[in-house]
Amino acid sequence: MTSLAERRSRIVRVRQMEHRVARAKLANAEAALANLDRISGRISGLRASLKPDAERTTGLALKSMAEMALRLDAAKGDLAAPIRGAEHDRVRSIAERLAAKTREEGAEKLREQALRSESYEQTRRADANRPFRKRQSALGGAK
């Protein structure tokens, strides 16, 4: 391999590693978003389960349920900003992964082009090193 092909191969390896890192970041962003969505779902479930029993509910129990409902609503409201941030991180990670994949594919094309060019040059040099032979005349006469 020539130095150009070797350099392109190193670039391809670097681009592959960048793409792997971008995929890992995307997986982390998606996991964080899923975790926040799961927490939000649990809070919603807890809030929905706070229904007073029609027959045996005291004033103190109603007050406690109302306070718990307020706290759960506040927690869900406080969770909105981290969820938006996680969604933003996920979108950014998707864009970074796509950009890394594009750079990787471009580097692979350049490496393949360098290998083809190297192969062509080797063939051309091999043809240039052949001994020269006189060709026969197209008219059929010997010279």
mmCIF file with all atom_site columns, C-alpha atoms in Angstrom:
data_model
loop_
_atom_site.group_PDB
_atom_site.id
_atom_site.type_symbol
_atom_site.label_atom_id
_atom_site.label_alt_id
_atom_site.label_comp_id
_atom_site.label_asym_id
_atom_site.label_entity_id
_atom_site.label_seq_id
_atom_site.pdbx_PDB_ins_code
_atom_site.Cartn_x
_atom_site.Cartn_y
_atom_site.Cartn_z
_atom_site.occupancy
_atom_site.B_iso_or_equiv
_atom_site.pdbx_formal_charge
_atom_site.auth_seq_id
_atom_site.auth_comp_id
_atom_site.auth_asym_id
_atom_site.auth_atom_id
_atom_site.pdbx_PDB_model_num
ATOM 1   C CA . MET A 1 1   ? 0.000   0.000  0.000   1.00 0.00 ? 1   MET A CA 1
ATOM 2   C CA . THR A 1 2   ? 1.206   3.464  -0.767  1.00 0.00 ? 2   THR A CA 1
ATOM 3   C CA . SER A 1 3   ? 1.394   6.179  1.797   1.00 0.00 ? 3   SER A CA 1
ATOM 4   C CA . LEU A 1 4   ? -1.797  7.731  0.407   1.00 0.00 ? 4   LEU A CA 1
ATOM 5   C CA . ALA A 1 5   ? -3.738  4.472  0.722   1.00 0.00 ? 5   ALA A CA 1
ATOM 6   C CA . GLU A 1 6   ? -2.330  3.912  4.228   1.00 0.00 ? 6   GLU A CA 1
ATOM 7   C CA . ARG A 1 7   ? -3.283  7.442  5.237   1.00 0.00 ? 7   ARG A CA 1
ATOM 8   C CA . ARG A 1 8   ? -6.793  6.950  3.872   1.00 0.00 ? 8   ARG A CA 1
ATOM 9   C CA . SER A 1 9   ? -7.084  3.655  5.768   1.00 0.00 ? 9   SER A CA 1
ATOM 10  C CA . ARG A 1 10  ? -6.115  5.404  9.001   1.00 0.00 ? 10  ARG A CA 1
ATOM 11  C CA . ILE A 1 11  ? -8.700  8.094  8.311   1.00 0.00 ? 11  ILE A CA 1
ATOM 12  C CA . VAL A 1 12  ? -11.343 5.397  7.734   1.00 0.00 ? 12  VAL A CA 1
ATOM 13  C CA . ARG A 1 13  ? -10.488 3.799  11.081  1.00 0.00 ? 13  ARG A CA 1
ATOM 14  C CA . VAL A 1 14  ? -10.783 7.180  12.829  1.00 0.00 ? 14  VAL A CA 1
ATOM 15  C CA . ARG A 1 15  ? -14.120 7.872  11.113  1.00 0.00 ? 15  ARG A CA 1
ATOM 16  C CA . GLN A 1 16  ? -15.402 4.424  12.097  1.00 0.00 ? 16  GLN A CA 1
ATOM 17  C CA . MET A 1 17  ? -14.484 5.140  15.707  1.00 0.00 ? 17  MET A CA 1
ATOM 18  C CA . GLU A 1 18  ? -16.201 8.530  15.543  1.00 0.00 ? 18  GLU A CA 1
ATOM 19  C CA . HIS A 1 19  ? -19.338 6.828  14.215  1.00 0.00 ? 19  HIS A CA 1
ATOM 20  C CA . ARG A 1 20  ? -19.241 4.255  17.032  1.00 0.00 ? 20  ARG A CA 1
ATOM 21  C CA . VAL A 1 21  ? -18.904 7.041  19.607  1.00 0.00 ? 21  VAL A CA 1
ATOM 22  C CA . ALA A 1 22  ? -21.820 8.912  18.019  1.00 0.00 ? 22  ALA A CA 1
ATOM 23  C CA . ARG A 1 23  ? -23.950 5.744  18.126  1.00 0.00 ? 23  ARG A CA 1
ATOM 24  C CA . ALA A 1 24  ? -23.076 5.257  21.798  1.00 0.00 ? 24  ALA A CA 1
ATOM 25  C CA . LYS A 1 25  ? -24.008 8.873  22.578  1.00 0.00 ? 25  LYS A CA 1
ATOM 26  C CA . LEU A 1 26  ? -27.304 8.399  20.757  1.00 0.00 ? 26  LEU A CA 1
ATOM 27  C CA . ALA A 1 27  ? -28.023 5.246  22.740  1.00 0.00 ? 27  ALA A CA 1
ATOM 28  C CA . ASN A 1 28  ? -27.292 7.113  25.991  1.00 0.00 ? 28  ASN A CA 1
ATOM 29  C CA . ALA A 1 29  ? -29.540 10.013 24.975  1.00 0.00 ? 29  ALA A CA 1
ATOM 30  C CA . GLU A 1 30  ? -32.369 7.647  24.071  1.00 0.00 ? 30  GLU A CA 1
ATOM 31  C CA . ALA A 1 31  ? -31.945 5.761  27.353  1.00 0.00 ? 31  ALA A CA 1
ATOM 32  C CA . ALA A 1 32  ? -32.041 9.018  29.337  1.00 0.00 ? 32  ALA A CA 1
ATOM 33  C CA . LEU A 1 33  ? -35.180 10.131 27.509  1.00 0.00 ? 33  LEU A CA 1
ATOM 34  C CA . ALA A 1 34  ? -36.838 6.751  28.064  1.00 0.00 ? 34  ALA A CA 1
ATOM 35  C CA . ASN A 1 35  ? -35.954 6.906  31.762  1.00 0.00 ? 35  ASN A CA 1
ATOM 36  C CA . LEU A 1 36  ? -37.467 10.386 32.122  1.00 0.00 ? 36  LEU A CA 1
ATOM 37  C CA . ASP A 1 37  ? -40.588 9.288  30.242  1.00 0.00 ? 37  ASP A CA 1
ATOM 38  C CA . ARG A 1 38  ? -40.898 6.268  32.530  1.00 0.00 ? 38  ARG A CA 1
ATOM 39  C CA . ILE A 1 39  ? -40.597 8.499  35.613  1.00 0.00 ? 39  ILE A CA 1
ATOM 40  C CA . SER A 1 40  ? -43.205 10.872 34.194  1.00 0.00 ? 40  SER A CA 1
ATOM 41  C CA . GLY A 1 41  ? -45.517 7.919  33.588  1.00 0.00 ? 41  GLY A CA 1
ATOM 42  C CA . ARG A 1 42  ? -45.069 6.722  37.148  1.00 0.00 ? 42  ARG A CA 1
ATOM 43  C CA . ILE A 1 43  ? -45.872 10.186 38.488  1.00 0.00 ? 43  ILE A CA 1
ATOM 44  C CA . SER A 1 44  ? -48.998 10.312 36.316  1.00 0.00 ? 44  SER A CA 1
ATOM 45  C CA . GLY A 1 45  ? -50.015 6.880  37.543  1.00 0.00 ? 45  GLY A CA 1
ATOM 46  C CA . LEU A 1 46  ? -49.577 7.894  41.158  1.00 0.00 ? 46  LEU A CA 1
ATOM 47  C CA . ARG A 1 47  ? -51.564 11.073 40.558  1.00 0.00 ? 47  ARG A CA 1
ATOM 48  C CA . ALA A 1 48  ? -54.388 9.117  38.918  1.00 0.00 ? 48  ALA A CA 1
ATOM 49  C CA . SER A 1 49  ? -54.490 6.660  41.813  1.00 0.00 ? 49  SER A CA 1
ATOM 50  C CA . LEU A 1 50  ? -55.273 9.427  44.329  1.00 0.00 ? 50  LEU A CA 1
ATOM 51  C CA . LYS A 1 51  ? -59.030 9.006  44.345  1.00 0.00 ? 51  LYS A CA 1
ATOM 52  C CA . PRO A 1 52  ? -60.869 9.217  47.632  1.00 0.00 ? 52  PRO A CA 1
ATOM 53  C CA . ASP A 1 53  ? -63.017 6.339  48.786  1.00 0.00 ? 53  ASP A CA 1
ATOM 54  C CA . ALA A 1 54  ? -66.619 7.555  48.657  1.00 0.00 ? 54  ALA A CA 1
ATOM 55  C CA . GLU A 1 55  ? -67.735 6.029  51.961  1.00 0.00 ? 55  GLU A CA 1
ATOM 56  C CA . ARG A 1 56  ? -64.746 5.959  54.280  1.00 0.00 ? 56  ARG A CA 1
ATOM 57  C CA . THR A 1 57  ? -62.738 9.120  53.660  1.00 0.00 ? 57  THR A CA 1
ATOM 58  C CA . THR A 1 58  ? -62.008 11.565 56.460  1.00 0.00 ? 58  THR A CA 1
ATOM 59  C CA . GLY A 1 59  ? -61.162 15.223 56.091  1.00 0.00 ? 59  GLY A CA 1
ATOM 60  C CA . LEU A 1 60  ? -57.557 14.541 57.084  1.00 0.00 ? 60  LEU A CA 1
ATOM 61  C CA . ALA A 1 61  ? -57.267 11.877 54.371  1.00 0.00 ? 61  ALA A CA 1
ATOM 62  C CA . LEU A 1 62  ? -58.719 14.270 51.771  1.00 0.00 ? 62  LEU A CA 1
ATOM 63  C CA . LYS A 1 63  ? -56.248 16.948 52.852  1.00 0.00 ? 63  LYS A CA 1
ATOM 64  C CA . SER A 1 64  ? -53.339 14.494 52.558  1.00 0.00 ? 64  SER A CA 1
ATOM 65  C CA . MET A 1 65  ? -54.483 13.360 49.109  1.00 0.00 ? 65  MET A CA 1
ATOM 66  C CA . ALA A 1 66  ? -54.823 16.954 47.918  1.00 0.00 ? 66  ALA A CA 1
ATOM 67  C CA . GLU A 1 67  ? -51.347 17.795 49.212  1.00 0.00 ? 67  GLU A CA 1
ATOM 68  C CA . MET A 1 68  ? -49.900 14.695 47.551  1.00 0.00 ? 68  MET A CA 1
ATOM 69  C CA . ALA A 1 69  ? -51.669 15.607 44.291  1.00 0.00 ? 69  ALA A CA 1
ATOM 70  C CA . LEU A 1 70  ? -50.141 19.097 44.410  1.00 0.00 ? 70  LEU A CA 1
ATOM 71  C CA . ARG A 1 71  ? -46.693 17.681 45.050  1.00 0.00 ? 71  ARG A CA 1
ATOM 72  C CA . LEU A 1 72  ? -47.042 15.171 42.195  1.00 0.00 ? 72  LEU A CA 1
ATOM 73  C CA . ASP A 1 73  ? -48.250 17.927 39.843  1.00 0.00 ? 73  ASP A CA 1
ATOM 74  C CA . ALA A 1 74  ? -45.272 20.055 40.841  1.00 0.00 ? 74  ALA A CA 1
ATOM 75  C CA . ALA A 1 75  ? -42.905 17.123 40.295  1.00 0.00 ? 75  ALA A CA 1
ATOM 76  C CA . LYS A 1 76  ? -44.386 16.486 36.854  1.00 0.00 ? 76  LYS A CA 1
ATOM 77  C CA . GLY A 1 77  ? -44.040 20.184 36.007  1.00 0.00 ? 77  GLY A CA 1
ATOM 78  C CA . ASP A 1 78  ? -40.441 20.177 37.219  1.00 0.00 ? 78  ASP A CA 1
ATOM 79  C CA . LEU A 1 79  ? -39.768 17.144 35.021  1.00 0.00 ? 79  LEU A CA 1
ATOM 80  C CA . ALA A 1 80  ? -40.901 18.916 31.823  1.00 0.00 ? 80  ALA A CA 1
ATOM 81  C CA . ALA A 1 81  ? -37.652 20.858 31.366  1.00 0.00 ? 81  ALA A CA 1
ATOM 82  C CA . PRO A 1 82  ? -35.368 17.803 31.709  1.00 0.00 ? 82  PRO A CA 1
ATOM 83  C CA . ILE A 1 83  ? -37.569 15.904 29.252  1.00 0.00 ? 83  ILE A CA 1
ATOM 84  C CA . ARG A 1 84  ? -37.309 18.737 26.704  1.00 0.00 ? 84  ARG A CA 1
ATOM 85  C CA . GLY A 1 85  ? -33.548 18.798 27.259  1.00 0.00 ? 85  GLY A CA 1
ATOM 86  C CA . ALA A 1 86  ? -33.300 15.043 26.763  1.00 0.00 ? 86  ALA A CA 1
ATOM 87  C CA . GLU A 1 87  ? -35.365 15.279 23.566  1.00 0.00 ? 87  GLU A CA 1
ATOM 88  C CA . HIS A 1 88  ? -33.053 18.030 22.331  1.00 0.00 ? 88  HIS A CA 1
ATOM 89  C CA . ASP A 1 89  ? -29.992 15.913 23.176  1.00 0.00 ? 89  ASP A CA 1
ATOM 90  C CA . ARG A 1 90  ? -31.518 12.975 21.309  1.00 0.00 ? 90  ARG A CA 1
ATOM 91  C CA . VAL A 1 91  ? -32.160 15.065 18.188  1.00 0.00 ? 91  VAL A CA 1
ATOM 92  C CA . ARG A 1 92  ? -28.631 16.484 18.352  1.00 0.00 ? 92  ARG A CA 1
ATOM 93  C CA . SER A 1 93  ? -27.194 12.979 18.797  1.00 0.00 ? 93  SER A CA 1
ATOM 94  C CA . ILE A 1 94  ? -29.121 11.747 15.767  1.00 0.00 ? 94  ILE A CA 1
ATOM 95  C CA . ALA A 1 95  ? -27.681 14.594 13.693  1.00 0.00 ? 95  ALA A CA 1
ATOM 96  C CA . GLU A 1 96  ? -24.160 13.893 14.967  1.00 0.00 ? 96  GLU A CA 1
ATOM 97  C CA . ARG A 1 97  ? -24.516 10.190 14.178  1.00 0.00 ? 97  ARG A CA 1
ATOM 98  C CA . LEU A 1 98  ? -25.708 10.913 10.658  1.00 0.00 ? 98  LEU A CA 1
ATOM 99  C CA . ALA A 1 99  ? -22.855 13.364 10.104  1.00 0.00 ? 99  ALA A CA 1
ATOM 100 C CA . ALA A 1 100 ? -20.329 10.835 11.425  1.00 0.00 ? 100 ALA A CA 1
ATOM 101 C CA . LYS A 1 101 ? -21.784 8.132  9.157   1.00 0.00 ? 101 LYS A CA 1
ATOM 102 C CA . THR A 1 102 ? -21.535 10.462 6.163   1.00 0.00 ? 102 THR A CA 1
ATOM 103 C CA . ARG A 1 103 ? -17.893 11.273 6.983   1.00 0.00 ? 103 ARG A CA 1
ATOM 104 C CA . GLU A 1 104 ? -17.159 7.569  7.399   1.00 0.00 ? 104 GLU A CA 1
ATOM 105 C CA . GLU A 1 105 ? -18.706 6.711  4.034   1.00 0.00 ? 105 GLU A CA 1
ATOM 106 C CA . GLY A 1 106 ? -16.793 9.556  2.374   1.00 0.00 ? 106 GLY A CA 1
ATOM 107 C CA . ALA A 1 107 ? -13.523 8.340  3.867   1.00 0.00 ? 107 ALA A CA 1
ATOM 108 C CA . GLU A 1 108 ? -14.243 4.792  2.672   1.00 0.00 ? 108 GLU A CA 1
ATOM 109 C CA . LYS A 1 109 ? -14.850 6.071  -0.867  1.00 0.00 ? 109 LYS A CA 1
ATOM 110 C CA . LEU A 1 110 ? -11.587 7.998  -0.791  1.00 0.00 ? 110 LEU A CA 1
ATOM 111 C CA . ARG A 1 111 ? -9.727  4.918  0.436   1.00 0.00 ? 111 ARG A CA 1
ATOM 112 C CA . GLU A 1 112 ? -11.253 2.768  -2.315  1.00 0.00 ? 112 GLU A CA 1
ATOM 113 C CA . GLN A 1 113 ? -10.320 5.419  -4.857  1.00 0.00 ? 113 GLN A CA 1
ATOM 114 C CA . ALA A 1 114 ? -6.739  5.475  -3.551  1.00 0.00 ? 114 ALA A CA 1
ATOM 115 C CA . LEU A 1 115 ? -6.560  1.656  -3.737  1.00 0.00 ? 115 LEU A CA 1
ATOM 116 C CA . ARG A 1 116 ? -7.886  1.675  -7.316  1.00 0.00 ? 116 ARG A CA 1
ATOM 117 C CA . SER A 1 117 ? -5.413  4.385  -8.243  1.00 0.00 ? 117 SER A CA 1
ATOM 118 C CA . GLU A 1 118 ? -2.599  2.398  -6.649  1.00 0.00 ? 118 GLU A CA 1
ATOM 119 C CA . SER A 1 119 ? -3.626  -0.736 -8.531  1.00 0.00 ? 119 SER A CA 1
ATOM 120 C CA . TYR A 1 120 ? -3.775  1.189  -11.795 1.00 0.00 ? 120 TYR A CA 1
ATOM 121 C CA . GLU A 1 121 ? -0.346  2.702  -11.195 1.00 0.00 ? 121 GLU A CA 1
ATOM 122 C CA . GLN A 1 122 ? 1.138   -0.704 -10.381 1.00 0.00 ? 122 GLN A CA 1
ATOM 123 C CA . THR A 1 123 ? -0.283  -2.128 -13.596 1.00 0.00 ? 123 THR A CA 1
ATOM 124 C CA . ARG A 1 124 ? 0.990   0.840  -15.580 1.00 0.00 ? 124 ARG A CA 1
ATOM 125 C CA . ARG A 1 125 ? 4.476   0.480  -14.088 1.00 0.00 ? 125 ARG A CA 1
ATOM 126 C CA . ALA A 1 126 ? 4.479   -3.248 -14.745 1.00 0.00 ? 126 ALA A CA 1
ATOM 127 C CA . ASP A 1 127 ? 3.543   -2.596 -18.369 1.00 0.00 ? 127 ASP A CA 1
ATOM 128 C CA . ALA A 1 128 ? 6.236   0.063  -18.641 1.00 0.00 ? 128 ALA A CA 1
ATOM 129 C CA . ASN A 1 129 ? 8.899   -2.417 -17.451 1.00 0.00 ? 129 ASN A CA 1
ATOM 130 C CA . ARG A 1 130 ? 8.160   -4.974 -20.156 1.00 0.00 ? 130 ARG A CA 1
ATOM 131 C CA . PRO A 1 131 ? 10.780  -5.302 -22.849 1.00 0.00 ? 131 PRO A CA 1
ATOM 132 C CA . PHE A 1 132 ? 9.893   -3.588 -26.081 1.00 0.00 ? 132 PHE A CA 1
ATOM 133 C CA . ARG A 1 133 ? 8.962   -5.872 -28.964 1.00 0.00 ? 133 ARG A CA 1
ATOM 134 C CA . LYS A 1 134 ? 8.688   -4.779 -32.507 1.00 0.00 ? 134 LYS A CA 1
ATOM 135 C CA . ARG A 1 135 ? 5.298   -5.447 -33.953 1.00 0.00 ? 135 ARG A CA 1
ATOM 136 C CA . GLN A 1 136 ? 4.737   -6.875 -37.353 1.00 0.00 ? 136 GLN A CA 1
ATOM 137 C CA . SER A 1 137 ? 3.563   -4.575 -39.989 1.00 0.00 ? 137 SER A CA 1
ATOM 138 C CA . ALA A 1 138 ? -0.156  -4.487 -40.556 1.00 0.00 ? 138 ALA A CA 1
ATOM 139 C CA . LEU A 1 139 ? 0.564   -4.835 -44.321 1.00 0.00 ? 139 LEU A CA 1
ATOM 140 C CA . GLY A 1 140 ? 2.030   -8.267 -43.790 1.00 0.00 ? 140 GLY A CA 1
ATOM 141 C CA . GLY A 1 141 ? 5.541   -7.450 -44.878 1.00 0.00 ? 141 GLY A CA 1
ATOM 142 C CA . ALA A 1 142 ? 8.507   -8.383 -42.722 1.00 0.00 ? 142 ALA A CA 1
ATOM 143 C CA . LYS A 1 143 ? 11.015  -5.715 -41.929 1.00 0.00 ? 143 LYS A CA 1
#
